[in-house]
Amino acid sequence: MIAQFLEALALTDVTLIGNDSGSAYSQIAATTYPDRIARLVLNSCETPECSWPPGPGGFGLLKATAAHPATYRALYQALRIRRTWRWRNTYGWLAKYPIDARAMESFIGPELTDPAIRHDGRKAIGSVSARYTREAAARLTERFAKPILLAWAAEDRVFPLAHARRFAELRDAPLKTIPDSYAYTAEDQPAKTAAVIIEWARQPPWEIG
């Protein structure tokens, strides 16, 4: 779908940025359909050492409940209660600070109210596997010659910074940390996240590395 989106809009020289498990999909897209992608930013996400869904925080429960529509729907019903938004296995370990209520409602509202979106969400989470991200990571290391940046939350509780360091060394890619943030750096520290990415992307191609 990412590749189809880029094609539909006739986008080229794209800087593809993925956060959380969106970056798992970005790794797969970049290594499977690389033609329109010029740079890749991996922002606090799965590395070859991570499971998918990630293990810390209990996110594996998502895939387990996706086995049946009733259990998947039941899991999301708890999010109707605002205090559950800060639980570690919802958003509490992904964002260091509470996410704006309107933004949160945009995240969870479609899953709660639209059966078609809930069906697609269940299908997506039920099919994820670390096998796909590890295969993509191997291709990034061996055959993807385009620039990669690892932009990581300095206090990430779900995707360990140590994993990012080792992955960066494998690819000889720069690793930049974003302070005072968990994995959702664009929520916790939007200005700092943007600055890190912009500074890197503006470097001349022979320096971007």
PDB file of C-alpha atoms in Angstrom:
ATOM      1  CA  MET A   1       0.000   0.000   0.000  1.00  0.00           C
ATOM      2  CA  ILE A   2       2.886   2.382   0.686  1.00  0.00           C
ATOM      3  CA  ALA A   3       4.333   1.704  -2.766  1.00  0.00           C
ATOM      4  CA  GLN A   4       0.914   2.108  -4.388  1.00  0.00           C
ATOM      5  CA  PHE A   5       0.441   5.433  -2.602  1.00  0.00           C
ATOM      6  CA  LEU A   6       3.765   6.768  -3.886  1.00  0.00           C
ATOM      7  CA  GLU A   7       2.917   5.588  -7.395  1.00  0.00           C
ATOM      8  CA  ALA A   8      -0.595   7.064  -7.353  1.00  0.00           C
ATOM      9  CA  LEU A   9       0.814  10.496  -6.454  1.00  0.00           C
ATOM     10  CA  ALA A  10       3.777  10.090  -8.822  1.00  0.00           C
ATOM     11  CA  LEU A  11       6.187  10.817  -5.977  1.00  0.00           C
ATOM     12  CA  THR A  12       9.917  10.372  -6.486  1.00  0.00           C
ATOM     13  CA  ASP A  13      13.011  11.139  -4.397  1.00  0.00           C
ATOM     14  CA  VAL A  14      10.919  10.312  -1.322  1.00  0.00           C
ATOM     15  CA  THR A  15      12.165  10.472   2.257  1.00  0.00           C
ATOM     16  CA  LEU A  16      10.140   7.690   3.868  1.00  0.00           C
ATOM     17  CA  ILE A  17       9.757   8.047   7.636  1.00  0.00           C
ATOM     18  CA  GLY A  18       8.354   5.269   9.789  1.00  0.00           C
ATOM     19  CA  ASN A  19       7.632   5.287  13.518  1.00  0.00           C
ATOM     20  CA  ASP A  20       6.792   2.365  15.804  1.00  0.00           C
ATOM     21  CA  SER A  21       5.518  -0.562  13.723  1.00  0.00           C
ATOM     22  CA  GLY A  22       4.886   1.851  10.858  1.00  0.00           C
ATOM     23  CA  SER A  23       8.630   1.661  10.459  1.00  0.00           C
ATOM     24  CA  ALA A  24       8.457  -2.111  10.143  1.00  0.00           C
ATOM     25  CA  TYR A  25       6.225  -1.577   7.121  1.00  0.00           C
ATOM     26  CA  SER A  26       8.555   1.163   5.874  1.00  0.00           C
ATOM     27  CA  GLN A  27      11.524  -1.215   5.986  1.00  0.00           C
ATOM     28  CA  ILE A  28       9.579  -3.770   3.979  1.00  0.00           C
ATOM     29  CA  ALA A  29       8.435  -1.134   1.461  1.00  0.00           C
ATOM     30  CA  ALA A  30      11.906   0.340   1.046  1.00  0.00           C
ATOM     31  CA  THR A  31      13.516  -3.006   0.328  1.00  0.00           C
ATOM     32  CA  THR A  32      10.701  -4.415  -1.831  1.00  0.00           C
ATOM     33  CA  TYR A  33       9.822  -1.283  -3.848  1.00  0.00           C
ATOM     34  CA  PRO A  34      12.906   0.953  -3.602  1.00  0.00           C
ATOM     35  CA  ASP A  35      12.623   2.871  -6.879  1.00  0.00           C
ATOM     36  CA  ARG A  36      10.784   5.948  -5.571  1.00  0.00           C
ATOM     37  CA  ILE A  37      12.508   6.029  -2.192  1.00  0.00           C
ATOM     38  CA  ALA A  38      15.655   8.151  -1.806  1.00  0.00           C
ATOM     39  CA  ARG A  39      16.099   8.076   1.990  1.00  0.00           C
ATOM     40  CA  LEU A  40      14.732   6.075   4.892  1.00  0.00           C
ATOM     41  CA  VAL A  41      14.216   7.278   8.475  1.00  0.00           C
ATOM     42  CA  LEU A  42      13.660   4.583  11.104  1.00  0.00           C
ATOM     43  CA  ASN A  43      12.144   6.272  14.145  1.00  0.00           C
ATOM     44  CA  SER A  44      12.018   4.088  17.293  1.00  0.00           C
ATOM     45  CA  CYS A  45      10.912   0.838  15.745  1.00  0.00           C
ATOM     46  CA  GLU A  46      11.542  -2.866  15.228  1.00  0.00           C
ATOM     47  CA  THR A  47      15.142  -3.916  14.590  1.00  0.00           C
ATOM     48  CA  PRO A  48      16.405  -7.456  13.869  1.00  0.00           C
ATOM     49  CA  GLU A  49      16.583  -8.067  17.629  1.00  0.00           C
ATOM     50  CA  CYS A  50      12.951  -7.124  18.257  1.00  0.00           C
ATOM     51  CA  SER A  51       9.827  -9.208  18.108  1.00  0.00           C
ATOM     52  CA  TRP A  52       6.853  -7.980  16.067  1.00  0.00           C
ATOM     53  CA  PRO A  53       4.576  -7.069  17.793  1.00  0.00           C
ATOM     54  CA  PRO A  54       7.162  -5.798  20.284  1.00  0.00           C
ATOM     55  CA  GLY A  55       7.456  -7.805  23.487  1.00  0.00           C
ATOM     56  CA  PRO A  56       8.015  -5.070  26.116  1.00  0.00           C
ATOM     57  CA  GLY A  57       4.743  -3.647  27.369  1.00  0.00           C
ATOM     58  CA  GLY A  58       2.714  -6.745  26.544  1.00  0.00           C
ATOM     59  CA  PHE A  59       1.855  -5.782  22.950  1.00  0.00           C
ATOM     60  CA  GLY A  60       1.912  -9.438  21.926  1.00  0.00           C
ATOM     61  CA  LEU A  61      -1.606  -9.527  23.341  1.00  0.00           C
ATOM     62  CA  LEU A  62      -2.768  -7.626  20.268  1.00  0.00           C
ATOM     63  CA  LYS A  63      -1.856 -10.470  17.946  1.00  0.00           C
ATOM     64  CA  ALA A  64      -3.333 -13.072  20.288  1.00  0.00           C
ATOM     65  CA  THR A  65      -6.705 -11.309  20.421  1.00  0.00           C
ATOM     66  CA  ALA A  66      -6.716 -10.878  16.634  1.00  0.00           C
ATOM     67  CA  ALA A  67      -7.385 -14.608  16.295  1.00  0.00           C
ATOM     68  CA  HIS A  68     -11.130 -13.927  16.617  1.00  0.00           C
ATOM     69  CA  PRO A  69     -13.281 -10.824  15.886  1.00  0.00           C
ATOM     70  CA  ALA A  70     -14.967 -10.956  19.298  1.00  0.00           C
ATOM     71  CA  THR A  71     -11.738 -10.951  21.335  1.00  0.00           C
ATOM     72  CA  TYR A  72     -10.215  -8.225  19.173  1.00  0.00           C
ATOM     73  CA  ARG A  73     -13.294  -6.036  19.553  1.00  0.00           C
ATOM     74  CA  ALA A  74     -13.409  -6.655  23.294  1.00  0.00           C
ATOM     75  CA  LEU A  75      -9.780  -5.584  23.687  1.00  0.00           C
ATOM     76  CA  TYR A  76     -10.470  -2.202  22.146  1.00  0.00           C
ATOM     77  CA  GLN A  77     -13.592  -1.527  24.204  1.00  0.00           C
ATOM     78  CA  ALA A  78     -11.418  -0.798  27.242  1.00  0.00           C
ATOM     79  CA  LEU A  79     -10.063   2.261  25.411  1.00  0.00           C
ATOM     80  CA  ARG A  80     -13.440   3.965  25.759  1.00  0.00           C
ATOM     81  CA  ILE A  81     -12.269   4.734  29.313  1.00  0.00           C
ATOM     82  CA  ARG A  82      -9.669   7.487  29.207  1.00  0.00           C
ATOM     83  CA  ARG A  83      -7.598   6.283  32.142  1.00  0.00           C
ATOM     84  CA  THR A  84      -6.701   3.145  30.161  1.00  0.00           C
ATOM     85  CA  TRP A  85      -4.838   5.297  27.651  1.00  0.00           C
ATOM     86  CA  ARG A  86      -1.862   5.493  30.030  1.00  0.00           C
ATOM     87  CA  TRP A  87      -1.601   1.764  30.682  1.00  0.00           C
ATOM     88  CA  ARG A  88       1.741   0.330  29.618  1.00  0.00           C
ATOM     89  CA  ASN A  89       0.116  -2.079  27.133  1.00  0.00           C
ATOM     90  CA  THR A  90      -1.893   0.694  25.456  1.00  0.00           C
ATOM     91  CA  TYR A  91      -0.036   4.012  25.085  1.00  0.00           C
ATOM     92  CA  GLY A  92       1.672   4.544  28.437  1.00  0.00           C
ATOM     93  CA  TRP A  93       4.970   2.999  27.324  1.00  0.00           C
ATOM     94  CA  LEU A  94       4.783   4.533  23.851  1.00  0.00           C
ATOM     95  CA  ALA A  95       4.324   8.181  24.844  1.00  0.00           C
ATOM     96  CA  LYS A  96       6.094   9.637  27.869  1.00  0.00           C
ATOM     97  CA  TYR A  97       3.472  12.352  28.235  1.00  0.00           C
ATOM     98  CA  PRO A  98      -0.322  12.078  27.803  1.00  0.00           C
ATOM     99  CA  ILE A  99      -1.352  12.467  24.183  1.00  0.00           C
ATOM    100  CA  ASP A 100      -3.871  15.187  23.377  1.00  0.00           C
ATOM    101  CA  ALA A 101      -7.403  13.788  23.733  1.00  0.00           C
ATOM    102  CA  ARG A 102      -8.448  14.786  20.198  1.00  0.00           C
ATOM    103  CA  ALA A 103      -5.410  13.034  18.761  1.00  0.00           C
ATOM    104  CA  MET A 104      -6.087   9.933  20.859  1.00  0.00           C
ATOM    105  CA  GLU A 105      -9.683   9.828  19.707  1.00  0.00           C
ATOM    106  CA  SER A 106      -8.472   9.979  16.106  1.00  0.00           C
ATOM    107  CA  PHE A 107      -6.219   6.967  16.835  1.00  0.00           C
ATOM    108  CA  ILE A 108      -8.783   4.754  18.494  1.00  0.00           C
ATOM    109  CA  GLY A 109     -12.134   6.065  17.283  1.00  0.00           C
ATOM    110  CA  PRO A 110     -12.168   4.267  13.912  1.00  0.00           C
ATOM    111  CA  GLU A 111     -11.380   0.920  15.573  1.00  0.00           C
ATOM    112  CA  LEU A 112     -14.238   1.428  18.026  1.00  0.00           C
ATOM    113  CA  THR A 113     -16.869   2.638  15.577  1.00  0.00           C
ATOM    114  CA  ASP A 114     -16.169   1.232  12.105  1.00  0.00           C
ATOM    115  CA  PRO A 115     -16.423  -2.562  11.628  1.00  0.00           C
ATOM    116  CA  ALA A 116     -14.590  -2.391   8.274  1.00  0.00           C
ATOM    117  CA  ILE A 117     -11.597  -0.628   9.798  1.00  0.00           C
ATOM    118  CA  ARG A 118     -11.650  -3.012  12.745  1.00  0.00           C
ATOM    119  CA  HIS A 119     -11.615  -5.930  10.281  1.00  0.00           C
ATOM    120  CA  ASP A 120      -8.589  -4.475   8.478  1.00  0.00           C
ATOM    121  CA  GLY A 121      -6.812  -3.769  11.767  1.00  0.00           C
ATOM    122  CA  ARG A 122      -7.364  -7.307  12.972  1.00  0.00           C
ATOM    123  CA  LYS A 123      -6.149  -8.702   9.661  1.00  0.00           C
ATOM    124  CA  ALA A 124      -3.005  -6.563   9.780  1.00  0.00           C
ATOM    125  CA  ILE A 125      -2.009  -7.265  13.383  1.00  0.00           C
ATOM    126  CA  GLY A 126      -2.845 -10.936  13.030  1.00  0.00           C
ATOM    127  CA  SER A 127      -0.364 -11.356  10.180  1.00  0.00           C
ATOM    128  CA  VAL A 128       2.682  -9.538  11.555  1.00  0.00           C
ATOM    129  CA  SER A 129       5.821 -11.533  12.271  1.00  0.00           C
ATOM    130  CA  ALA A 130       9.412 -10.728  13.136  1.00  0.00           C
ATOM    131  CA  ARG A 131      10.373 -12.890  10.162  1.00  0.00           C
ATOM    132  CA  TYR A 132       9.313 -10.087   7.798  1.00  0.00           C
ATOM    133  CA  THR A 133      11.232  -7.344   9.583  1.00  0.00           C
ATOM    134  CA  ARG A 134      14.350  -9.478   9.914  1.00  0.00           C
ATOM    135  CA  GLU A 135      14.280 -10.279   6.211  1.00  0.00           C
ATOM    136  CA  ALA A 136      13.847  -6.585   5.401  1.00  0.00           C
ATOM    137  CA  ALA A 137      16.643  -5.613   7.791  1.00  0.00           C
ATOM    138  CA  ALA A 138      18.977  -8.085   6.108  1.00  0.00           C
ATOM    139  CA  ARG A 139      18.184  -6.537   2.728  1.00  0.00           C
ATOM    140  CA  LEU A 140      18.737  -3.045   4.163  1.00  0.00           C
ATOM    141  CA  THR A 141      22.170  -4.153   5.331  1.00  0.00           C
ATOM    142  CA  GLU A 142      23.196  -6.114   2.255  1.00  0.00           C
ATOM    143  CA  ARG A 143      21.583  -4.406  -0.753  1.00  0.00           C
ATOM    144  CA  PHE A 144      19.907  -1.087   0.137  1.00  0.00           C
ATOM    145  CA  ALA A 145      22.571   1.491  -0.757  1.00  0.00           C
ATOM    146  CA  LYS A 146      20.487   4.583  -0.017  1.00  0.00           C
ATOM    147  CA  PRO A 147      20.891   6.751   3.098  1.00  0.00           C
ATOM    148  CA  ILE A 148      19.287   5.597   6.352  1.00  0.00           C
ATOM    149  CA  LEU A 149      18.874   7.544   9.578  1.00  0.00           C
ATOM    150  CA  LEU A 150      17.975   5.977  12.912  1.00  0.00           C
ATOM    151  CA  ALA A 151      16.172   8.630  14.986  1.00  0.00           C
ATOM    152  CA  TRP A 152      15.546   7.127  18.411  1.00  0.00           C
ATOM    153  CA  ALA A 153      13.845   8.082  21.641  1.00  0.00           C
ATOM    154  CA  ALA A 154      16.549   8.414  24.264  1.00  0.00           C
ATOM    155  CA  GLU A 155      14.264   6.833  26.879  1.00  0.00           C
ATOM    156  CA  ASP A 156      12.495   4.273  24.678  1.00  0.00           C
ATOM    157  CA  ARG A 157      10.870   1.544  26.800  1.00  0.00           C
ATOM    158  CA  VAL A 158       9.607  -0.614  23.918  1.00  0.00           C
ATOM    159  CA  PHE A 159      12.381  -0.509  21.297  1.00  0.00           C
ATOM    160  CA  PRO A 160      15.717  -0.599  23.193  1.00  0.00           C
ATOM    161  CA  LEU A 161      18.293   2.000  22.264  1.00  0.00           C
ATOM    162  CA  ALA A 162      20.961  -0.707  22.489  1.00  0.00           C
ATOM    163  CA  HIS A 163      19.215  -2.551  19.641  1.00  0.00           C
ATOM    164  CA  ALA A 164      19.286   0.633  17.561  1.00  0.00           C
ATOM    165  CA  ARG A 165      23.001   1.089  18.190  1.00  0.00           C
ATOM    166  CA  ARG A 166      23.812  -2.412  16.981  1.00  0.00           C
ATOM    167  CA  PHE A 167      21.573  -2.042  13.917  1.00  0.00           C
ATOM    168  CA  ALA A 168      23.196   1.303  13.061  1.00  0.00           C
ATOM    169  CA  GLU A 169      26.629  -0.318  13.227  1.00  0.00           C
ATOM    170  CA  LEU A 170      25.525  -3.095  10.860  1.00  0.00           C
ATOM    171  CA  ARG A 171      24.399  -0.553   8.280  1.00  0.00           C
ATOM    172  CA  ASP A 172      27.018   2.114   9.113  1.00  0.00           C
ATOM    173  CA  ALA A 173      24.107   4.535   9.542  1.00  0.00           C
ATOM    174  CA  PRO A 174      23.936   7.577  11.811  1.00  0.00           C
ATOM    175  CA  LEU A 175      21.970   7.232  15.045  1.00  0.00           C
ATOM    176  CA  LYS A 176      20.479  10.387  16.558  1.00  0.00           C
ATOM    177  CA  THR A 177      18.674  10.356  19.898  1.00  0.00           C
ATOM    178  CA  ILE A 178      15.674  12.487  20.829  1.00  0.00           C
ATOM    179  CA  PRO A 179      15.694  13.419  24.530  1.00  0.00           C
ATOM    180  CA  ASP A 180      12.796  13.348  26.980  1.00  0.00           C
ATOM    181  CA  SER A 181      10.729  10.983  24.876  1.00  0.00           C
ATOM    182  CA  TYR A 182       9.427   7.451  24.528  1.00  0.00           C
ATOM    183  CA  ALA A 183       8.797   5.774  21.154  1.00  0.00           C
ATOM    184  CA  TYR A 184       6.172   8.281  19.978  1.00  0.00           C
ATOM    185  CA  THR A 185       8.764  11.020  19.561  1.00  0.00           C
ATOM    186  CA  ALA A 186       6.494  13.069  17.285  1.00  0.00           C
ATOM    187  CA  GLU A 187       3.982  13.272  20.145  1.00  0.00           C
ATOM    188  CA  ASP A 188       6.423  13.784  23.022  1.00  0.00           C
ATOM    189  CA  GLN A 189       8.928  16.017  21.234  1.00  0.00           C
ATOM    190  CA  PRO A 190       7.623  17.083  17.802  1.00  0.00           C
ATOM    191  CA  ALA A 191      10.004  20.015  17.318  1.00  0.00           C
ATOM    192  CA  LYS A 192      13.086  18.020  18.318  1.00  0.00           C
ATOM    193  CA  THR A 193      12.044  15.093  16.114  1.00  0.00           C
ATOM    194  CA  ALA A 194      11.555  17.382  13.118  1.00  0.00           C
ATOM    195  CA  ALA A 195      14.880  19.126  13.733  1.00  0.00           C
ATOM    196  CA  VAL A 196      16.816  15.849  13.816  1.00  0.00           C
ATOM    197  CA  ILE A 197      15.281  14.655  10.555  1.00  0.00           C
ATOM    198  CA  ILE A 198      15.592  17.988   8.741  1.00  0.00           C
ATOM    199  CA  GLU A 199      19.234  18.490   9.721  1.00  0.00           C
ATOM    200  CA  TRP A 200      20.102  15.027   8.400  1.00  0.00           C
ATOM    201  CA  ALA A 201      18.060  15.308   5.193  1.00  0.00           C
ATOM    202  CA  ARG A 202      19.617  18.664   4.294  1.00  0.00           C
ATOM    203  CA  GLN A 203      23.143  17.315   4.231  1.00  0.00           C
ATOM    204  CA  PRO A 204      24.770  16.871   0.820  1.00  0.00           C
ATOM    205  CA  PRO A 205      24.272  13.346  -0.560  1.00  0.00           C
ATOM    206  CA  TRP A 206      27.954  12.472  -0.142  1.00  0.00           C
ATOM    207  CA  GLU A 207      27.764  13.331   3.573  1.00  0.00           C
ATOM    208  CA  ILE A 208      24.334  11.970   4.502  1.00  0.00           C
ATOM    209  CA  GLY A 209      25.673   8.420   4.974  1.00  0.00           C
TER     210      GLY A 209
END
